[in-house]
Amino acid sequence: MAKNIQGIRGMHDVLPEQTARWQFVEQHIREVLGAYGYQEIRLPIVEKTELFKRSIGEVTDIVEKEMYTFDDRNGDSLTLRPEGTAGCVRACLEHGLLHNQTHRLWYFGQMFRYERPQKGRYRQFVQLGVETYGMADADIDAELILLSRRLWLRLGINDSVELQLNSLGTIAERAVYREQLVAYFNAHLEQLDEDSQRRLQSNPLRILDTKNPGMQALVEAAPKLMESLGEESIAHFKRLTDTLDALGIAYTINKRLVRGLDYYSKTVFEWVTTELGAQGTICAGGRYDGLIEQLGGKPNYAVGFAMGMERILALLENREDLDNKQAVDAYMILVGEGAQKAGVLLAEEVRDCLPGLRLQMHCGNASFKSQFKKADKSGAEYALILAEDEVQNSQVSIKFLRTDQPQCTVSTAELIEMLKQ
Ligand code: ATP
Ligand code: MG
């Protein structure tokens, strides 16, 4: 026998019994985004490698070591998207959506990063991305946080997550801060690990994001960007926290929150949980006003976030009520050749009349007993039985699989009436 071919490490199948949970979350996502007037945008999974290099930044984990990059047959370098923001900005620029307009957009789909697979960290994973364009004030920053929180409430996970906020200021303010930070780390050079020494020149803010436990004390004592913000950045941040305060939404200010990507400015936020071990961030985002210009557009405002679906699903792990228990309402049993022929017609007629009914018809020749077992296993409420007698009399028998109501034999019209109720 030929050897089985396995799936790729870090890339997962979602089996039929698990899809109901995904659909449950997806349904709430659509409803919540709809409630705030957001529109869906669908984007390609592959983009030019250059797009990610230019937007995410050359000196980031993603671009340095996590991208799935390949040459296509023309020799163009392409990359499976590691995140959606770059592609979304690219598409909006390409189609002229960013001239004197505001947009509230979302997308949902697979992202790819060559990371070490572990719980909550995969090589193919699914993100919901939400991006807004053309809005300068902190009211839109707040809206994104309110929207994500509404989703946690809907999903019943609000008590498991905490909101962390920071402000990264403007690009000019960050440049000043960067000098201070480099001076500080230079004074403690021997305490920096290899990665951080390398980053000291290229991207020193990223050192603050280190996961190395040996460097925590050093990073903790580093100068804080929040303390060197200008008036406008402070006012922007205050407007956001005032809104959250007015709505009674709890948050902590995490002055070390810098996010992994280069393109953020002013507001950054993360929703984190302590229930998933090291992979605690379920949703992260912020303002990225500089990116549109960086990708060749006119300067414009942008705020967004991305949410990791697998981590949300992991928080819902013990919600057995969400499992796919019952895929069908009725199961049609067909005994004999005549019944098999008549059954197709009857099943189609029932589906015409009752579009909401989930009716599964037995396919293939099998004994009544074995078909009956399948009907029971399907989770259906009713077995609709067609044997030679029923076919002769243009009738159908109904057996109630979940109640002790007695079996009955009725006409097609009566059947449809009964199923309607
Ligand atoms: P982390 O710090 O966990 O590596 P990140 O900063 O790289 O996250 P983002 O690029 O901001 O993550 O992506 C937003 C969200 O997407 C994360 O908060 C997380 O929920 C999810 N996510 C990111 N990488 C992965 C992955 N490899 N597998 C599963 N989910 C992921
Ligand atoms: Mg990461």
Tab-separated table of C-alpha atoms and ligand atoms in Angstrom:
chain	number	residue	atom	x	y	z
A	1	MET	CA	0.000	0.000	0.000
A	2	ALA	CA	1.210	3.514	-0.739
A	3	LYS	CA	2.418	5.538	2.230
A	4	ASN	CA	0.011	8.171	3.622
A	5	ILE	CA	0.868	11.780	2.917
A	6	GLN	CA	0.549	13.887	6.046
A	7	GLY	CA	-0.494	17.528	6.339
A	8	ILE	CA	2.155	20.188	6.910
A	9	ARG	CA	3.468	20.802	10.436
A	10	GLY	CA	1.746	23.777	12.015
A	11	MET	CA	-1.124	23.738	9.481
A	12	HIS	CA	-4.368	22.328	10.760
A	13	ASP	CA	-7.522	20.741	9.453
A	14	VAL	CA	-10.798	21.819	10.996
A	15	LEU	CA	-12.917	18.678	11.092
A	16	PRO	CA	-16.700	18.669	10.548
A	17	GLU	CA	-17.489	18.300	14.241
A	18	GLN	CA	-15.454	21.452	15.001
A	19	THR	CA	-16.782	23.674	12.244
A	20	ALA	CA	-19.911	24.614	14.203
A	21	ARG	CA	-17.702	26.446	16.710
A	22	TRP	CA	-15.977	28.365	13.930
A	23	GLN	CA	-19.323	29.237	12.394
A	24	PHE	CA	-20.608	30.400	15.779
A	25	VAL	CA	-17.707	32.848	16.122
A	26	GLU	CA	-17.894	33.910	12.465
A	27	GLN	CA	-21.615	34.618	12.783
A	28	HIS	CA	-21.077	36.904	15.772
A	29	ILE	CA	-18.181	38.622	14.004
A	30	ARG	CA	-20.408	39.462	11.033
A	31	GLU	CA	-23.218	40.706	13.244
A	32	VAL	CA	-21.009	42.847	15.475
A	33	LEU	CA	-19.155	44.385	12.526
A	34	GLY	CA	-22.481	45.014	10.829
A	35	ALA	CA	-23.710	46.786	13.943
A	36	TYR	CA	-20.900	49.351	13.507
A	37	GLY	CA	-21.321	49.707	9.742
A	38	TYR	CA	-18.170	47.849	8.614
A	39	GLN	CA	-17.876	46.307	5.140
A	40	GLU	CA	-16.083	43.143	4.103
A	41	ILE	CA	-13.133	43.279	1.703
A	42	ARG	CA	-11.659	40.084	0.186
A	43	LEU	CA	-7.982	40.046	-0.639
A	44	PRO	CA	-5.512	37.637	-2.266
A	45	ILE	CA	-3.478	35.313	-0.082
A	46	VAL	CA	-0.310	35.969	-2.100
A	47	GLU	CA	1.318	39.370	-2.613
A	48	LYS	CA	4.645	40.608	-3.910
A	49	THR	CA	7.369	40.070	-1.314
A	50	GLU	CA	8.334	43.733	-1.653
A	51	LEU	CA	4.974	44.780	-0.171
A	52	PHE	CA	5.669	43.072	3.150
A	53	LYS	CA	9.291	44.171	3.253
A	54	ARG	CA	8.299	47.769	2.770
A	55	SER	CA	5.338	47.802	5.153
A	56	ILE	CA	6.205	45.452	7.995
A	57	GLY	CA	9.880	46.477	7.940
A	58	GLU	CA	13.038	44.572	7.089
A	59	VAL	CA	14.122	44.286	10.713
A	60	THR	CA	11.129	42.471	12.163
A	61	ASP	CA	10.672	38.822	13.140
A	62	ILE	CA	8.155	38.395	10.363
A	63	VAL	CA	10.320	39.627	7.505
A	64	GLU	CA	13.601	38.290	8.869
A	65	LYS	CA	12.535	34.736	9.493
A	66	GLU	CA	8.830	33.970	9.283
A	67	MET	CA	7.746	34.523	5.689
A	68	TYR	CA	6.852	31.837	3.174
A	69	THR	CA	8.547	33.335	0.149
A	70	PHE	CA	8.989	31.740	-3.273
A	71	ASP	CA	9.721	32.692	-6.859
A	72	ASP	CA	6.880	32.153	-9.284
A	73	ARG	CA	7.529	30.895	-12.798
A	74	ASN	CA	8.446	34.390	-14.021
A	75	GLY	CA	11.037	34.735	-11.300
A	76	ASP	CA	8.949	37.292	-9.326
A	77	SER	CA	9.375	36.973	-5.581
A	78	LEU	CA	5.988	36.301	-3.963
A	79	THR	CA	5.007	35.717	-0.343
A	80	LEU	CA	2.079	34.025	1.372
A	81	ARG	CA	0.615	36.852	3.432
A	82	PRO	CA	1.851	36.825	7.049
A	83	GLU	CA	-0.768	39.461	7.953
A	84	GLY	CA	-3.499	41.375	6.185
A	85	THR	CA	-2.870	45.074	6.755
A	86	ALA	CA	-0.291	45.497	3.988
A	87	GLY	CA	-2.503	43.808	1.374
A	88	CYS	CA	-5.512	45.826	2.477
A	89	VAL	CA	-3.674	49.144	2.093
A	90	ARG	CA	-2.245	47.958	-1.232
A	91	ALA	CA	-5.729	47.123	-2.529
A	92	CYS	CA	-7.263	50.373	-1.298
A	93	LEU	CA	-4.509	52.418	-2.953
A	94	GLU	CA	-4.749	50.434	-6.160
A	95	HIS	CA	-8.510	50.987	-6.404
A	96	GLY	CA	-8.492	54.626	-5.326
A	97	LEU	CA	-10.420	54.094	-2.086
A	98	LEU	CA	-8.232	56.443	-0.090
A	99	HIS	CA	-8.954	59.840	-1.702
A	100	ASN	CA	-11.069	62.079	0.551
A	101	GLN	CA	-12.984	59.130	1.875
A	102	THR	CA	-13.408	57.238	5.081
A	103	HIS	CA	-13.613	53.461	5.160
A	104	ARG	CA	-14.396	50.849	7.750
A	105	LEU	CA	-13.329	47.457	6.458
A	106	TRP	CA	-12.835	43.889	7.624
A	107	TYR	CA	-11.451	40.659	6.197
A	108	PHE	CA	-11.188	37.142	7.448
A	109	GLY	CA	-8.742	34.492	6.337
A	110	GLN	CA	-5.574	32.455	6.495
A	111	MET	CA	-2.200	33.962	7.309
A	112	PHE	CA	1.149	32.163	7.067
A	113	ARG	CA	4.220	32.479	9.264
A	114	TYR	CA	7.101	30.089	9.584
A	115	GLU	CA	7.128	29.950	13.387
A	116	ARG	CA	7.780	27.143	15.851
A	117	PRO	CA	4.382	25.455	16.143
A	118	GLN	CA	2.927	25.199	19.647
A	119	LYS	CA	-0.440	25.723	21.288
A	120	GLY	CA	-1.879	28.992	19.964
A	121	ARG	CA	0.958	29.422	17.449
A	122	TYR	CA	0.675	27.861	14.020
A	123	ARG	CA	2.194	28.227	10.585
A	124	GLN	CA	-1.184	28.659	8.961
A	125	PHE	CA	-3.690	30.476	11.148
A	126	VAL	CA	-6.820	32.534	10.673
A	127	GLN	CA	-7.177	36.190	11.486
A	128	LEU	CA	-10.040	38.603	11.487
A	129	GLY	CA	-8.571	41.914	10.372
A	130	VAL	CA	-10.401	45.225	10.842
A	131	GLU	CA	-8.996	48.364	9.204
A	132	THR	CA	-10.277	51.929	9.078
A	133	TYR	CA	-8.998	54.756	6.890
A	134	GLY	CA	-9.281	58.521	6.762
A	135	MET	CA	-10.090	59.249	10.414
A	136	ALA	CA	-7.674	61.277	12.531
A	137	ASP	CA	-9.337	61.495	15.919
A	138	ALA	CA	-9.219	59.076	18.817
A	139	ASP	CA	-12.947	58.398	18.540
A	140	ILE	CA	-12.227	55.812	15.848
A	141	ASP	CA	-9.463	54.261	17.991
A	142	ALA	CA	-12.082	53.919	20.731
A	143	GLU	CA	-14.654	52.487	18.316
A	144	LEU	CA	-12.337	49.614	17.428
A	145	ILE	CA	-11.889	48.778	21.080
A	146	LEU	CA	-15.639	48.983	21.756
A	147	LEU	CA	-16.333	46.782	18.773
A	148	SER	CA	-13.876	44.093	19.848
A	149	ARG	CA	-15.214	44.202	23.386
A	150	ARG	CA	-18.757	43.762	22.125
A	151	LEU	CA	-17.551	40.627	20.381
A	152	TRP	CA	-16.055	39.243	23.633
A	153	LEU	CA	-19.377	39.881	25.364
A	154	ARG	CA	-21.267	38.073	22.613
A	155	LEU	CA	-18.877	35.124	22.739
A	156	GLY	CA	-18.988	34.973	26.537
A	157	ILE	CA	-15.242	35.488	26.977
A	158	ASN	CA	-15.217	39.057	28.286
A	159	ASP	CA	-14.194	37.906	31.769
A	160	SER	CA	-11.169	36.076	30.367
A	161	VAL	CA	-9.555	39.045	28.646
A	162	GLU	CA	-7.879	42.273	29.676
A	163	LEU	CA	-7.253	45.413	27.661
A	164	GLN	CA	-3.741	46.887	27.541
A	165	LEU	CA	-3.025	50.291	26.006
A	166	ASN	CA	-0.042	52.387	25.137
A	167	SER	CA	0.806	55.325	22.922
A	168	LEU	CA	3.789	55.288	20.590
A	169	GLY	CA	3.510	58.984	19.767
A	170	THR	CA	4.310	60.467	16.401
A	171	ILE	CA	7.194	59.389	14.214
A	172	ALA	CA	9.137	62.527	15.246
A	173	GLU	CA	8.573	61.843	18.951
A	174	ARG	CA	9.691	58.288	18.480
A	175	ALA	CA	12.900	59.437	16.808
A	176	VAL	CA	13.826	61.494	19.898
A	177	TYR	CA	12.920	58.628	22.192
A	178	ARG	CA	14.936	56.242	20.081
A	179	GLU	CA	18.110	58.203	20.833
A	180	GLN	CA	17.425	57.969	24.582
A	181	LEU	CA	16.752	54.278	24.323
A	182	VAL	CA	19.896	53.546	22.328
A	183	ALA	CA	21.946	55.496	24.883
A	184	TYR	CA	20.351	53.519	27.726
A	185	PHE	CA	20.945	50.121	26.123
A	186	ASN	CA	24.483	51.101	25.097
A	187	ALA	CA	25.196	51.742	28.750
A	188	HIS	CA	24.074	48.155	29.510
A	189	LEU	CA	25.410	46.460	26.419
A	190	GLU	CA	26.624	43.357	28.267
A	191	GLN	CA	23.061	42.560	29.363
A	192	LEU	CA	21.646	42.465	25.831
A	193	ASP	CA	21.187	39.114	24.121
A	194	GLU	CA	22.424	38.535	20.598
A	195	ASP	CA	19.132	39.432	18.906
A	196	SER	CA	18.850	42.637	20.879
A	197	GLN	CA	22.438	43.689	20.159
A	198	ARG	CA	21.679	43.344	16.504
A	199	ARG	CA	18.449	45.329	16.892
A	200	LEU	CA	20.127	48.112	18.835
A	201	GLN	CA	21.052	49.932	15.636
A	202	SER	CA	18.275	48.800	13.320
A	203	ASN	CA	15.160	48.719	15.506
A	204	PRO	CA	15.842	49.408	19.190
A	205	LEU	CA	12.163	49.729	20.163
A	206	ARG	CA	11.718	46.087	19.353
A	207	ILE	CA	14.067	45.231	22.204
A	208	LEU	CA	11.275	46.330	24.560
A	209	ASP	CA	9.132	43.565	23.101
A	210	THR	CA	11.660	40.844	23.992
A	211	LYS	CA	10.345	37.578	25.386
A	212	ASN	CA	13.756	36.741	26.919
A	213	PRO	CA	13.181	36.408	30.705
A	214	GLY	CA	16.832	37.304	31.375
A	215	MET	CA	16.282	40.762	29.923
A	216	GLN	CA	13.030	41.657	31.678
A	217	ALA	CA	14.594	43.733	34.472
A	218	LEU	CA	16.701	45.726	32.019
A	219	VAL	CA	13.740	46.426	29.790
A	220	GLU	CA	11.526	47.261	32.754
A	221	ALA	CA	13.920	50.003	33.837
A	222	ALA	CA	14.340	51.510	30.352
A	223	PRO	CA	13.084	55.065	29.649
A	224	LYS	CA	9.387	55.137	28.737
A	225	LEU	CA	8.148	56.525	25.458
A	226	MET	CA	4.920	57.629	27.138
A	227	GLU	CA	6.979	60.094	29.133
A	228	SER	CA	8.405	61.859	26.080
A	229	LEU	CA	5.188	62.367	24.130
A	230	GLY	CA	4.180	65.778	22.820
A	231	GLU	CA	0.974	67.656	23.619
A	232	GLU	CA	-1.020	66.399	20.670
A	233	SER	CA	-0.189	62.748	21.282
A	234	ILE	CA	-1.071	63.112	24.945
A	235	ALA	CA	-4.407	64.730	24.069
A	236	HIS	CA	-5.137	61.953	21.565
A	237	PHE	CA	-4.458	59.289	24.168
A	238	LYS	CA	-6.549	61.111	26.761
A	239	ARG	CA	-9.501	61.320	24.409
A	240	LEU	CA	-9.318	57.541	24.037
A	241	THR	CA	-9.055	56.807	27.755
A	242	ASP	CA	-11.824	59.343	28.525
A	243	THR	CA	-14.157	57.466	26.189
A	244	LEU	CA	-13.284	54.139	27.770
A	245	ASP	CA	-13.741	55.623	31.249
A	246	ALA	CA	-17.130	57.059	30.303
A	247	LEU	CA	-18.243	53.581	29.246
A	248	GLY	CA	-16.745	51.894	32.286
A	249	ILE	CA	-14.302	49.803	30.243
A	250	ALA	CA	-11.300	48.683	32.272
A	251	TYR	CA	-7.788	48.895	30.835
A	252	THR	CA	-4.212	48.938	31.989
A	253	ILE	CA	-1.555	51.163	30.495
A	254	ASN	CA	1.379	48.994	29.506
A	255	LYS	CA	4.262	51.334	28.747
A	256	ARG	CA	6.269	48.486	27.249
A	257	LEU	CA	3.677	47.642	24.650
A	258	VAL	CA	5.337	48.476	21.328
A	259	ARG	CA	3.849	45.827	19.002
A	260	GLY	CA	6.054	43.841	16.679
A	261	LEU	CA	5.546	45.874	13.523
A	262	ASP	CA	7.240	49.106	12.521
A	263	TYR	CA	4.261	50.970	11.208
A	264	TYR	CA	2.328	51.882	14.355
A	265	SER	CA	1.971	55.409	15.771
A	266	LYS	CA	-0.010	56.871	18.681
A	267	THR	CA	-2.516	54.307	19.982
A	268	VAL	CA	-1.531	50.655	20.294
A	269	PHE	CA	-3.594	48.058	22.165
A	270	GLU	CA	-3.782	44.375	22.918
A	271	TRP	CA	-6.445	42.165	24.418
A	272	VAL	CA	-4.671	39.539	26.476
A	273	THR	CA	-5.708	36.523	28.479
A	274	THR	CA	-3.879	34.541	31.121
A	275	GLU	CA	-5.731	31.358	30.149
A	276	LEU	CA	-3.622	30.364	27.150
A	277	GLY	CA	-0.093	30.320	28.563
A	278	ALA	CA	2.546	32.210	26.628
A	279	GLN	CA	0.290	32.814	23.611
A	280	GLY	CA	-1.879	35.257	25.549
A	281	THR	CA	-2.607	37.963	22.981
A	282	ILE	CA	-5.895	37.267	21.254
A	283	CYS	CA	-6.276	40.599	19.492
A	284	ALA	CA	-3.860	43.402	18.776
A	285	GLY	CA	-3.807	46.632	16.860
A	286	GLY	CA	-3.412	50.348	16.766
A	287	ARG	CA	-2.975	53.436	14.669
A	288	TYR	CA	-0.653	53.305	11.667
A	289	ASP	CA	-0.903	56.726	10.068
A	290	GLY	CA	2.495	56.461	8.372
A	291	LEU	CA	1.903	53.301	6.390
A	292	ILE	CA	-0.196	54.597	3.510
A	293	GLU	CA	2.474	57.120	2.561
A	294	GLN	CA	5.144	54.470	3.041
A	295	LEU	CA	3.341	52.370	0.436
A	296	GLY	CA	3.192	55.199	-2.076
A	297	GLY	CA	-0.109	56.911	-1.238
A	298	LYS	CA	-0.839	60.434	-0.026
A	299	PRO	CA	-0.486	60.726	3.768
A	300	ASN	CA	-3.653	59.435	5.396
A	301	TYR	CA	-5.002	58.162	8.684
A	302	ALA	CA	-5.369	54.477	9.491
A	303	VAL	CA	-6.315	52.424	12.558
A	304	GLY	CA	-6.921	48.700	12.753
A	305	PHE	CA	-6.540	45.445	14.606
A	306	ALA	CA	-6.113	41.737	13.973
A	307	MET	CA	-7.631	38.949	16.017
A	308	GLY	CA	-6.320	35.383	16.091
A	309	MET	CA	-9.194	32.955	15.562
A	310	GLU	CA	-7.422	29.867	16.930
A	311	ARG	CA	-6.782	31.612	20.230
A	312	ILE	CA	-10.433	32.702	20.462
A	313	LEU	CA	-11.468	29.120	19.735
A	314	ALA	CA	-9.080	27.905	22.438
A	315	LEU	CA	-10.868	30.159	24.948
A	316	LEU	CA	-14.129	28.489	23.954
A	317	GLU	CA	-12.648	25.001	24.310
A	318	ASN	CA	-14.940	23.811	27.109
A	319	ARG	CA	-18.119	25.118	25.466
A	320	GLU	CA	-19.425	21.666	24.461
A	321	ASP	CA	-22.799	23.253	23.749
A	322	LEU	CA	-21.228	24.674	20.584
A	323	ASP	CA	-20.323	21.296	19.099
A	324	ASN	CA	-21.884	20.042	15.933
A	325	LYS	CA	-24.340	17.508	17.324
A	326	GLN	CA	-27.123	17.516	14.821
A	327	ALA	CA	-26.513	18.091	11.139
A	328	VAL	CA	-29.976	17.098	9.864
A	329	ASP	CA	-33.659	17.364	10.818
A	330	ALA	CA	-34.958	14.439	8.781
A	331	TYR	CA	-33.446	11.311	7.240
A	332	MET	CA	-35.105	9.531	4.323
A	333	ILE	CA	-35.005	5.729	4.294
A	334	LEU	CA	-35.613	4.057	0.927
A	335	VAL	CA	-36.308	0.322	0.704
A	336	GLY	CA	-36.365	-1.242	-2.778
A	337	GLU	CA	-35.656	-0.002	-6.267
A	338	GLY	CA	-39.047	1.677	-6.752
A	339	ALA	CA	-38.606	3.581	-3.502
A	340	GLN	CA	-35.129	4.704	-4.484
A	341	LYS	CA	-36.523	6.209	-7.701
A	342	ALA	CA	-39.558	7.820	-6.050
A	343	GLY	CA	-37.457	8.984	-3.075
A	344	VAL	CA	-35.322	11.407	-5.079
A	345	LEU	CA	-38.456	13.099	-6.415
A	346	LEU	CA	-40.076	13.258	-2.997
A	347	ALA	CA	-36.915	14.604	-1.309
A	348	GLU	CA	-36.570	17.365	-3.925
A	349	GLU	CA	-40.259	18.275	-3.562
A	350	VAL	CA	-39.912	18.524	0.224
A	351	ARG	CA	-36.807	20.729	-0.163
A	352	ASP	CA	-38.693	22.955	-2.645
A	353	CYS	CA	-41.487	23.490	-0.143
A	354	LEU	CA	-39.351	23.737	3.015
A	355	PRO	CA	-36.058	25.483	2.191
A	356	GLY	CA	-35.040	25.637	5.860
A	357	LEU	CA	-35.395	21.910	6.501
A	358	ARG	CA	-32.224	19.830	6.576
A	359	LEU	CA	-33.155	16.583	4.859
A	360	GLN	CA	-30.651	13.839	4.203
A	361	MET	CA	-31.604	11.071	1.783
A	362	HIS	CA	-30.063	7.638	2.099
A	363	CYS	CA	-27.901	6.837	-0.936
A	364	GLY	CA	-27.087	3.318	-2.061
A	365	ASN	CA	-28.770	-0.008	-1.501
A	366	ALA	CA	-28.978	-1.179	2.124
A	367	SER	CA	-31.245	-3.106	4.455
A	368	PHE	CA	-33.962	-1.274	6.365
A	369	LYS	CA	-32.106	-2.040	9.596
A	370	SER	CA	-28.838	-0.523	8.510
A	371	GLN	CA	-30.576	2.563	7.070
A	372	PHE	CA	-32.492	2.956	10.286
A	373	LYS	CA	-29.251	2.919	12.282
A	374	LYS	CA	-27.852	5.639	10.054
A	375	ALA	CA	-31.016	7.704	10.521
A	376	ASP	CA	-30.656	7.435	14.281
A	377	LYS	CA	-26.957	8.341	14.193
A	378	SER	CA	-27.594	11.367	11.985
A	379	GLY	CA	-29.288	13.061	14.910
A	380	ALA	CA	-32.467	13.577	12.851
A	381	GLU	CA	-35.819	14.111	14.560
A	382	TYR	CA	-37.692	12.119	11.952
A	383	ALA	CA	-37.123	9.154	9.685
A	384	LEU	CA	-39.154	9.438	6.470
A	385	ILE	CA	-39.689	5.879	5.233
A	386	LEU	CA	-40.455	4.902	1.687
A	387	ALA	CA	-40.947	1.179	0.849
A	388	GLU	CA	-42.913	-0.514	-1.960
A	389	ASP	CA	-46.278	-0.056	-0.139
A	390	GLU	CA	-45.791	3.648	0.355
A	391	VAL	CA	-44.729	4.080	-3.273
A	392	GLN	CA	-47.837	2.209	-4.515
A	393	ASN	CA	-50.125	4.479	-2.451
A	394	SER	CA	-48.157	7.734	-3.004
A	395	GLN	CA	-47.605	7.965	0.740
A	396	VAL	CA	-44.735	8.173	3.181
A	397	SER	CA	-44.307	6.835	6.717
A	398	ILE	CA	-42.944	9.031	9.470
A	399	LYS	CA	-41.114	7.590	12.417
A	400	PHE	CA	-40.388	9.939	15.320
A	401	LEU	CA	-36.846	9.188	16.423
A	402	ARG	CA	-36.649	11.348	19.545
A	403	THR	CA	-40.178	11.107	21.009
A	404	ASP	CA	-42.574	8.222	21.598
A	405	GLN	CA	-45.176	9.628	19.224
A	406	PRO	CA	-46.488	6.632	17.194
A	407	GLN	CA	-45.386	6.098	13.608
A	408	CYS	CA	-47.891	7.268	10.980
A	409	THR	CA	-48.387	7.056	7.227
A	410	VAL	CA	-49.472	10.181	5.331
A	411	SER	CA	-49.666	11.768	1.858
A	412	THR	CA	-46.897	14.028	0.566
A	413	ALA	CA	-49.048	17.119	1.184
A	414	GLU	CA	-49.737	16.011	4.763
A	415	LEU	CA	-46.027	15.319	5.277
A	416	ILE	CA	-45.114	18.850	4.240
A	417	GLU	CA	-47.790	20.277	6.527
A	418	MET	CA	-46.449	18.252	9.447
A	419	LEU	CA	-42.825	19.191	8.824
A	420	LYS	CA	-43.795	22.848	8.596
A	421	GLN	CA	-44.750	22.670	12.242
B	1	ATP	P1	2.686	37.143	19.112
B	1	ATP	O1	3.246	38.178	20.037
B	1	ATP	O2	1.782	36.164	19.780
B	1	ATP	O3	3.724	36.517	18.225
B	1	ATP	P2	2.151	39.003	16.995
B	1	ATP	O4	2.457	40.315	17.602
B	1	ATP	O5	3.120	38.366	16.104
B	1	ATP	O6	1.715	37.961	18.144
B	1	ATP	P3	0.129	40.061	15.258
B	1	ATP	O7	0.974	40.066	14.059
B	1	ATP	O8	-0.231	41.339	15.880
B	1	ATP	O9	0.722	39.049	16.330
B	1	ATP	O10	-1.211	39.249	14.941
B	1	ATP	C1	-2.438	39.524	15.630
B	1	ATP	C2	-2.982	38.291	16.296
B	1	ATP	O11	-2.918	37.157	15.438
B	1	ATP	C3	-2.201	37.838	17.515
B	1	ATP	O12	-2.583	38.574	18.632
B	1	ATP	C4	-2.613	36.397	17.633
B	1	ATP	O13	-3.888	36.277	18.247
B	1	ATP	C5	-2.705	35.976	16.202
B	1	ATP	N1	-1.473	35.292	15.770
B	1	ATP	C6	-0.295	35.851	15.405
B	1	ATP	N2	0.593	34.910	15.044
B	1	ATP	C7	-0.050	33.712	15.172
B	1	ATP	C8	0.316	32.352	14.933
B	1	ATP	N3	1.509	32.015	14.484
B	1	ATP	N4	-0.602	31.382	15.176
B	1	ATP	C9	-1.833	31.703	15.630
B	1	ATP	N5	-2.241	32.956	15.871
B	1	ATP	C10	-1.373	33.954	15.653
B	2	MG	MG	4.616	36.899	16.348
